[in-house]
Each structure stands twice: as structure tokens, then as C-alpha cells.
PDB file of C-alpha atoms in Angstrom:
ATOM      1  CA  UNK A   1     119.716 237.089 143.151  1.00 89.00           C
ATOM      2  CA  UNK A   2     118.910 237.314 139.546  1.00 88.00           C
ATOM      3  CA  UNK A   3     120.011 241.221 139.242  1.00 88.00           C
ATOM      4  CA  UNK A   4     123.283 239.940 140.977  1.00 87.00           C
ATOM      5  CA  UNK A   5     123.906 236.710 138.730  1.00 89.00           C
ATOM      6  CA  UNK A   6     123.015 239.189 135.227  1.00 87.00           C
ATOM      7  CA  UNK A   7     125.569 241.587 136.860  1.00 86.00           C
ATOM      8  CA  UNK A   8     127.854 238.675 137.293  1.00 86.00           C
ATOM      9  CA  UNK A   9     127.631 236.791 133.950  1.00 85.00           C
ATOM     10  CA  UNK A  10     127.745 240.457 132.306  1.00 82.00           C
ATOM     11  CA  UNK A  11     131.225 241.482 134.523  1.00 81.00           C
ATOM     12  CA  UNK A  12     131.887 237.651 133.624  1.00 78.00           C
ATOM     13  CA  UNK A  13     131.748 234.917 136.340  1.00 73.00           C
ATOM     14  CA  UNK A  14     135.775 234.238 136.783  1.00 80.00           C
ATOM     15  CA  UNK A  15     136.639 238.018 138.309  1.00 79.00           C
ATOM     16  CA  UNK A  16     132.962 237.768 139.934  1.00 74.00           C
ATOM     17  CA  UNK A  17     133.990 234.333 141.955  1.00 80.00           C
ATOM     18  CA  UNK A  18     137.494 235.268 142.198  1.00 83.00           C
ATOM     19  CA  UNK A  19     136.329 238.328 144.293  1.00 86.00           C
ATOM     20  CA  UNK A  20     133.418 236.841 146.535  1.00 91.00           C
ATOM     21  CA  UNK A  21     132.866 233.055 146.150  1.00 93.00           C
ATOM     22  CA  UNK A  22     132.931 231.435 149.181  1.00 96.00           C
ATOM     23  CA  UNK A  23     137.334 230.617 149.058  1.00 96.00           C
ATOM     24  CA  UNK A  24     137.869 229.097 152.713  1.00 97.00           C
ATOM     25  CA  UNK A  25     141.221 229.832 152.492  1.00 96.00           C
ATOM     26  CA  UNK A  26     140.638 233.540 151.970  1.00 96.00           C
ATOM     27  CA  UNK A  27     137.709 233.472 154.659  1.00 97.00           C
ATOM     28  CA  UNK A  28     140.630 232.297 157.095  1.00 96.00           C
ATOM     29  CA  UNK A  29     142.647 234.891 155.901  1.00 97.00           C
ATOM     30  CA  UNK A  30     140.298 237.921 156.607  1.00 97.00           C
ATOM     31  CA  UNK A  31     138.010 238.016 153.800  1.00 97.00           C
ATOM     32  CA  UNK A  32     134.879 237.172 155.838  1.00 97.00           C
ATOM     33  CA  UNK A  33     132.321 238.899 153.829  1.00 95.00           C
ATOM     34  CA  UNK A  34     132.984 235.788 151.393  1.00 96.00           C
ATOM     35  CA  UNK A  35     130.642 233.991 153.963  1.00 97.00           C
ATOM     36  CA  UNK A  36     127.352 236.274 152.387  1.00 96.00           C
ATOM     37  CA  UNK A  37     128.650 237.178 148.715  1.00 95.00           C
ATOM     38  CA  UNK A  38     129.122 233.726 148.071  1.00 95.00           C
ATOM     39  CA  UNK A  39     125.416 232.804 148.765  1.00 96.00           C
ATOM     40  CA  UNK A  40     124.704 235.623 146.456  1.00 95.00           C
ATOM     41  CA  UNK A  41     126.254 234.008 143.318  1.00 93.00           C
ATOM     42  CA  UNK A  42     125.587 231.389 141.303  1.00 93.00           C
ATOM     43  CA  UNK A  43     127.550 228.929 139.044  1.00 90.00           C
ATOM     44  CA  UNK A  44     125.516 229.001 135.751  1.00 91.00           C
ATOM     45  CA  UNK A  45     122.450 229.284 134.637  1.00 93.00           C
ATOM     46  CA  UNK A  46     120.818 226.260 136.039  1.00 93.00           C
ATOM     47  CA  UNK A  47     122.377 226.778 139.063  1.00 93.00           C
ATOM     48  CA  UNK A  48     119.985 230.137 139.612  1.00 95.00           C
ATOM     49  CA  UNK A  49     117.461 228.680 137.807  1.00 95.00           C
ATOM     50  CA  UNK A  50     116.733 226.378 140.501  1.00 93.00           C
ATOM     51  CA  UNK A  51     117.674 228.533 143.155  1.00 94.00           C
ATOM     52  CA  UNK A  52     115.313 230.776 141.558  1.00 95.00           C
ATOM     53  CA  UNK A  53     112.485 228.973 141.410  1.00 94.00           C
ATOM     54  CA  UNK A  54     112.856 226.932 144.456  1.00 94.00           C
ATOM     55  CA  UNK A  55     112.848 230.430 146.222  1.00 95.00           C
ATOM     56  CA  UNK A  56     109.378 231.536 144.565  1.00 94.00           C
ATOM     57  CA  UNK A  57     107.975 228.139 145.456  1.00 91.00           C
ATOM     58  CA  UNK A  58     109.385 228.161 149.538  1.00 92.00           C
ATOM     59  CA  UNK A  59     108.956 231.903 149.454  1.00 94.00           C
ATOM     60  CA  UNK A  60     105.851 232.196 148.771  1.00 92.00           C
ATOM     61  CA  UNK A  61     104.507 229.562 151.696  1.00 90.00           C
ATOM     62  CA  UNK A  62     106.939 231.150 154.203  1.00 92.00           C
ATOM     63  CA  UNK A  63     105.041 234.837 153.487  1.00 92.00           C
ATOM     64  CA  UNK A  64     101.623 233.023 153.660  1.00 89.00           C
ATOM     65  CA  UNK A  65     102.545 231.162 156.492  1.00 89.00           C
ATOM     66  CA  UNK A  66     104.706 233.093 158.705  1.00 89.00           C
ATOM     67  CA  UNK A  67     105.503 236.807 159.120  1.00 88.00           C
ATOM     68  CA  UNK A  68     106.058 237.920 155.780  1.00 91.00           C
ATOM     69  CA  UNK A  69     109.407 239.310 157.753  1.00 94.00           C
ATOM     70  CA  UNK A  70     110.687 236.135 158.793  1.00 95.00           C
ATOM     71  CA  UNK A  71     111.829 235.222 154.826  1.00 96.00           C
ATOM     72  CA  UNK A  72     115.070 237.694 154.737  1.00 96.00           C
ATOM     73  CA  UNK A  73     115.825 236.837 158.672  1.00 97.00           C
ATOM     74  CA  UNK A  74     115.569 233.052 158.031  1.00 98.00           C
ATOM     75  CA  UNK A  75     117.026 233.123 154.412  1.00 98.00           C
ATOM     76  CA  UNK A  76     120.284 235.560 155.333  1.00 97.00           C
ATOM     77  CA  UNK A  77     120.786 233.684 158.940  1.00 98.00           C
ATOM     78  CA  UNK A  78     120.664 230.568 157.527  1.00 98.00           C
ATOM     79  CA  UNK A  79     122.823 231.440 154.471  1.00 98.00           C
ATOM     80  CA  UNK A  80     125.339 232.416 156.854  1.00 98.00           C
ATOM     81  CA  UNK A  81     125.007 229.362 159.270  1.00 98.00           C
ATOM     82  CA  UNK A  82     125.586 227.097 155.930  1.00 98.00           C
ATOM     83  CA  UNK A  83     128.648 229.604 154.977  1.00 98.00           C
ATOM     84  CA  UNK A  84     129.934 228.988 158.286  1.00 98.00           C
ATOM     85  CA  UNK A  85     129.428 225.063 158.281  1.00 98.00           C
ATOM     86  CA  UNK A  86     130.764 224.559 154.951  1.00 98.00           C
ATOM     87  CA  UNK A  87     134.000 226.498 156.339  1.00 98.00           C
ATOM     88  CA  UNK A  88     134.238 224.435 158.443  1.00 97.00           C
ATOM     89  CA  UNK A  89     133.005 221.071 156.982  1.00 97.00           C
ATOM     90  CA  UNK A  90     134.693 221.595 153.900  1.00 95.00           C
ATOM     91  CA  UNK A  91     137.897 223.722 154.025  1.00 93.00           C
ATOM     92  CA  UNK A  92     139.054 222.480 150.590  1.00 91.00           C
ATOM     93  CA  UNK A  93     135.948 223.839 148.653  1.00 93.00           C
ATOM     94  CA  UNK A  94     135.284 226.775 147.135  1.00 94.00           C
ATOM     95  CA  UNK A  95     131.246 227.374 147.046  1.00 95.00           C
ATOM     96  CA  UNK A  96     128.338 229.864 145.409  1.00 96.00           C
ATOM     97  CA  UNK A  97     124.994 229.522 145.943  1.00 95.00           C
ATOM     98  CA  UNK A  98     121.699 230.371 148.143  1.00 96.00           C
ATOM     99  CA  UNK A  99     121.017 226.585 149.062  1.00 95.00           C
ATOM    100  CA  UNK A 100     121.944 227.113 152.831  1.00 97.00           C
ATOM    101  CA  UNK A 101     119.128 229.933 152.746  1.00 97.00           C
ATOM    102  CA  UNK A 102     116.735 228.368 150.887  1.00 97.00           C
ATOM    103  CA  UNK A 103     117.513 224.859 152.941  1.00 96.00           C
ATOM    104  CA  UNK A 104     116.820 226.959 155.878  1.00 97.00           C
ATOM    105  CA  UNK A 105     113.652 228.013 154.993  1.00 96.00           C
ATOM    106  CA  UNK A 106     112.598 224.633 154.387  1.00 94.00           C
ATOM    107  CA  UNK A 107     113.973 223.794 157.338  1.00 95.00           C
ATOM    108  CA  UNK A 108     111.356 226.613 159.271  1.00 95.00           C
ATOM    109  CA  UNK A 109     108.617 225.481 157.292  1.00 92.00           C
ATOM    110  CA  UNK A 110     109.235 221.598 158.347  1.00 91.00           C
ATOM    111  CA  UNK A 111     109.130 223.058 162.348  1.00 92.00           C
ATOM    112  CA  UNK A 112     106.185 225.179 161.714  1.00 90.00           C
ATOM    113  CA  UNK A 113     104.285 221.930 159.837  1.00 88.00           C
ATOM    114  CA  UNK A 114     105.504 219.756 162.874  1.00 87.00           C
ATOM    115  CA  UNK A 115     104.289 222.530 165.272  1.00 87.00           C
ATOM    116  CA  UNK A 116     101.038 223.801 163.784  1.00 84.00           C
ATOM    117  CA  UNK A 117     100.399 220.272 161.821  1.00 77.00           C
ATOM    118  CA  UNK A 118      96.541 220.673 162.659  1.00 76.00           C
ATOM    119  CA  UNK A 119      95.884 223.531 161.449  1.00 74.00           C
ATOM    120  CA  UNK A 120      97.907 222.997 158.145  1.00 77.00           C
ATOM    121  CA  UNK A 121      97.070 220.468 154.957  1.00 79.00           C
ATOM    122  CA  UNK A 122      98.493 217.440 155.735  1.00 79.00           C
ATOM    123  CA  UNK A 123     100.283 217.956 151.706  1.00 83.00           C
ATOM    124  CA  UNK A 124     102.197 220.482 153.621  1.00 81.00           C
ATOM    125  CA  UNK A 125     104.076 218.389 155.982  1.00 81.00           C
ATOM    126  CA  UNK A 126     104.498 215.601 153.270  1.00 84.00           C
ATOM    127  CA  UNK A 127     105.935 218.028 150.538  1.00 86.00           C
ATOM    128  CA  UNK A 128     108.569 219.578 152.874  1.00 84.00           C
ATOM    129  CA  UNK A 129     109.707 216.588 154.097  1.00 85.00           C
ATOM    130  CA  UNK A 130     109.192 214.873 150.296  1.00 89.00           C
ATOM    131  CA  UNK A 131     111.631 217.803 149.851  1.00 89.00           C
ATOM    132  CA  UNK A 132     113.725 216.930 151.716  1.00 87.00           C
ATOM    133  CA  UNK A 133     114.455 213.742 151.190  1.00 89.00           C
ATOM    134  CA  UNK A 134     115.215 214.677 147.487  1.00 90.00           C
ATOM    135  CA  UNK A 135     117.770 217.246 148.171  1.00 91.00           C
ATOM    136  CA  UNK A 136     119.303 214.836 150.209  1.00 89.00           C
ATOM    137  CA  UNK A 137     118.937 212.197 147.837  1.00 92.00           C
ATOM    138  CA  UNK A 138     120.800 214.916 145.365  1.00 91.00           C
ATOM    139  CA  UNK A 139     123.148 216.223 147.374  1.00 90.00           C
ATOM    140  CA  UNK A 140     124.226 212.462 147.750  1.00 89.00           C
ATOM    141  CA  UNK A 141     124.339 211.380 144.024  1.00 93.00           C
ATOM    142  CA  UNK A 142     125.890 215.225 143.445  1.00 88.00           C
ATOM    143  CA  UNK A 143     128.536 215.451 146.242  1.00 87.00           C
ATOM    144  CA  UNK A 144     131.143 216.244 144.206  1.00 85.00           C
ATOM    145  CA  UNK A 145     129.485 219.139 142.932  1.00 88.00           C
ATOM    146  CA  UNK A 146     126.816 219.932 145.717  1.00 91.00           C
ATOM    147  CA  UNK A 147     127.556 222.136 148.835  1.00 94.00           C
ATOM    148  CA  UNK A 148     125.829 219.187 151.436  1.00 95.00           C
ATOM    149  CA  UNK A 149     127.667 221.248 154.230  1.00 96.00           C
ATOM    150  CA  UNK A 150     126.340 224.374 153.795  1.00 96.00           C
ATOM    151  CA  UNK A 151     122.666 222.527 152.968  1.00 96.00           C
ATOM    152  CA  UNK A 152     123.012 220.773 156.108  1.00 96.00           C
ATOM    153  CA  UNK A 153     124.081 224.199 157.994  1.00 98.00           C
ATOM    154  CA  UNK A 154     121.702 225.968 156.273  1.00 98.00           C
ATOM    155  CA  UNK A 155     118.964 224.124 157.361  1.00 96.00           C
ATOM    156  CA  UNK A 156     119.806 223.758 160.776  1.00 97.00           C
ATOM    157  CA  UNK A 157     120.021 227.301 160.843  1.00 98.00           C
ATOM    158  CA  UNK A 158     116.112 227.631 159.729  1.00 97.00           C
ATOM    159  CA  UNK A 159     114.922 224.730 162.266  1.00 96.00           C
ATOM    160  CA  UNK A 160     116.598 226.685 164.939  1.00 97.00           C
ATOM    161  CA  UNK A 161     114.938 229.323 164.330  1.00 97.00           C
ATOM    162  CA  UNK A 162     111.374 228.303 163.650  1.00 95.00           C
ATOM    163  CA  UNK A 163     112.008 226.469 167.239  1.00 96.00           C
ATOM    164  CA  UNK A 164     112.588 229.670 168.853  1.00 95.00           C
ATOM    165  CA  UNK A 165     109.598 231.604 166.750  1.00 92.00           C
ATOM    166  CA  UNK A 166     106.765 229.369 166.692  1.00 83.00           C
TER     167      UNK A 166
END
């Protein structure tokens, strides 16, 4: 993601999101490869900053915790399951980001703590759903500038999954 947002601010972000944000009127027109470039880019540099480090943080319990396997599948399934819901959801707005992957591995982490909560630190439960609760609370203060579709797609996507896996 960072190698792709360099390569984006270097080419200059206007061509970069002109080509592969996520456009729902171009989707609808053909251009369905918008529904994965556009989790790949990022609006600025807090945008991947966050992105960034939320995926180091989530990334690094989903390895310990799961399959070490399981990260791409969830993240890329669940970036595409937000993709698809903020299509839907939200036909009017153009999107970047990997919040529907990273809200879907919090989303497979909060199954796995529900699952396995015995043999997991009780912190673990109460951070991911402390979690959350403050990317809702974001995505609610932010909406006019936060994907809450694609969050709320994204982590579907990830529950679904750790359902069917643990």
C-alpha cells in the first residue's frame, strides 16, 4: 500500500484516482477492477498513515492469531465486499482506501475473540470491540468524508468469514 500510494503521489494523485478510484458510475459502466484499485489508494498522507498503521497493529494479531494466510484472504475479500457495498450503498461517491479490508479483519478478529474468548486475554475482546465503537463513532462525526458503506461491507465480509473458519 505504501509502494502504491509513493507511486501515486509521484505519478500525482488526480490521473492516479481518475484511472482506479472507486467511480460507481464507471464500475456500472464496465470498469470493475475499480472495485480492488480503489482499496489500493489513498487520499493523502494521513489517509495511509492510518491505514498504515492500523494494518501493522490488526496485522500483526491476525498472523499471531490465525493462519498467517488468512490476512490477504480476509483483507482482499473483505476489501471487495466493502467495494461492492459502497456501490451499492453509495452510488454518488467516489472512494479510495483499504478500510473495508482492514474493517474486515477486525471484523475476524471480533468472531475469533467471541469464539475462542477463553483462551484469549480478555484486553483482546475489549480492544476490538473498543475499536469498533470508535470507527463507528468516526465514521459518524466523518460521514461526509468517511466510506461507512464500504466499512460496514468490509466488515461483514471478515465476520463472515471468521464464522465459516473458526
Amino acid at each position: 500500500l505504501v509502494l502504491l500510494f509513493g507511486i501515486q503521489f509521484h505519478a500525482g494523485s488526480d490521473p492516479a484516482l481518475h484511472a482506479a478510484a472507486l467511480v460507481k458510475p464507471a464500475v456500472w459502466k464496465g470498469e470493475w477492477w475499480r472495485l480492488i484499485t480503489g482499496t489500493l489508494l489513498h487520499a493523502n498522507f494521513i489517509h495511509i498513515a492510518f491505514n498504515g498503521i492500523f494494518l501493522i497493529q490488526i496485522g500483526r494479531e491476525m498472523e499471531r492469531l490465525a493462519h498467517p494466510l488468512l490476512l490477504p484472504v480476509v483483507f482482499f475479500s473483505a476489501a471487495l465486499c466493502g467495494s461492492v457495498a459502497s456501490l451499492l450503498l453509495l452510488p454518488n461517491i467516489a472512494s479510495v482506501g483499504a478500510s473495508g479490508g482492514l474493517m474486515g479483519l477486525l471484523g475476524f478478529l471480533t468472531i475469533l475473540g467471541a469464539r475462542k474468548g477463553r483462551a484469549l486475554p480478555r484486553a483482546f475482546q475489549q480492544g476490538n470491540l473498543a475499536t469498533l465503537a470508535l470507527i463507528t463513532g468516526l465514521g459518524l462525526a466523518a460521514y461526509y468524508m468517511i466510506d461507512n458503506a464500504g466499512h460496514l461491507g468490509g466488515a461483514a465480509a471478515g465476520a463472515l468469514i471468521g464464522l465459516a473458519a473458526i
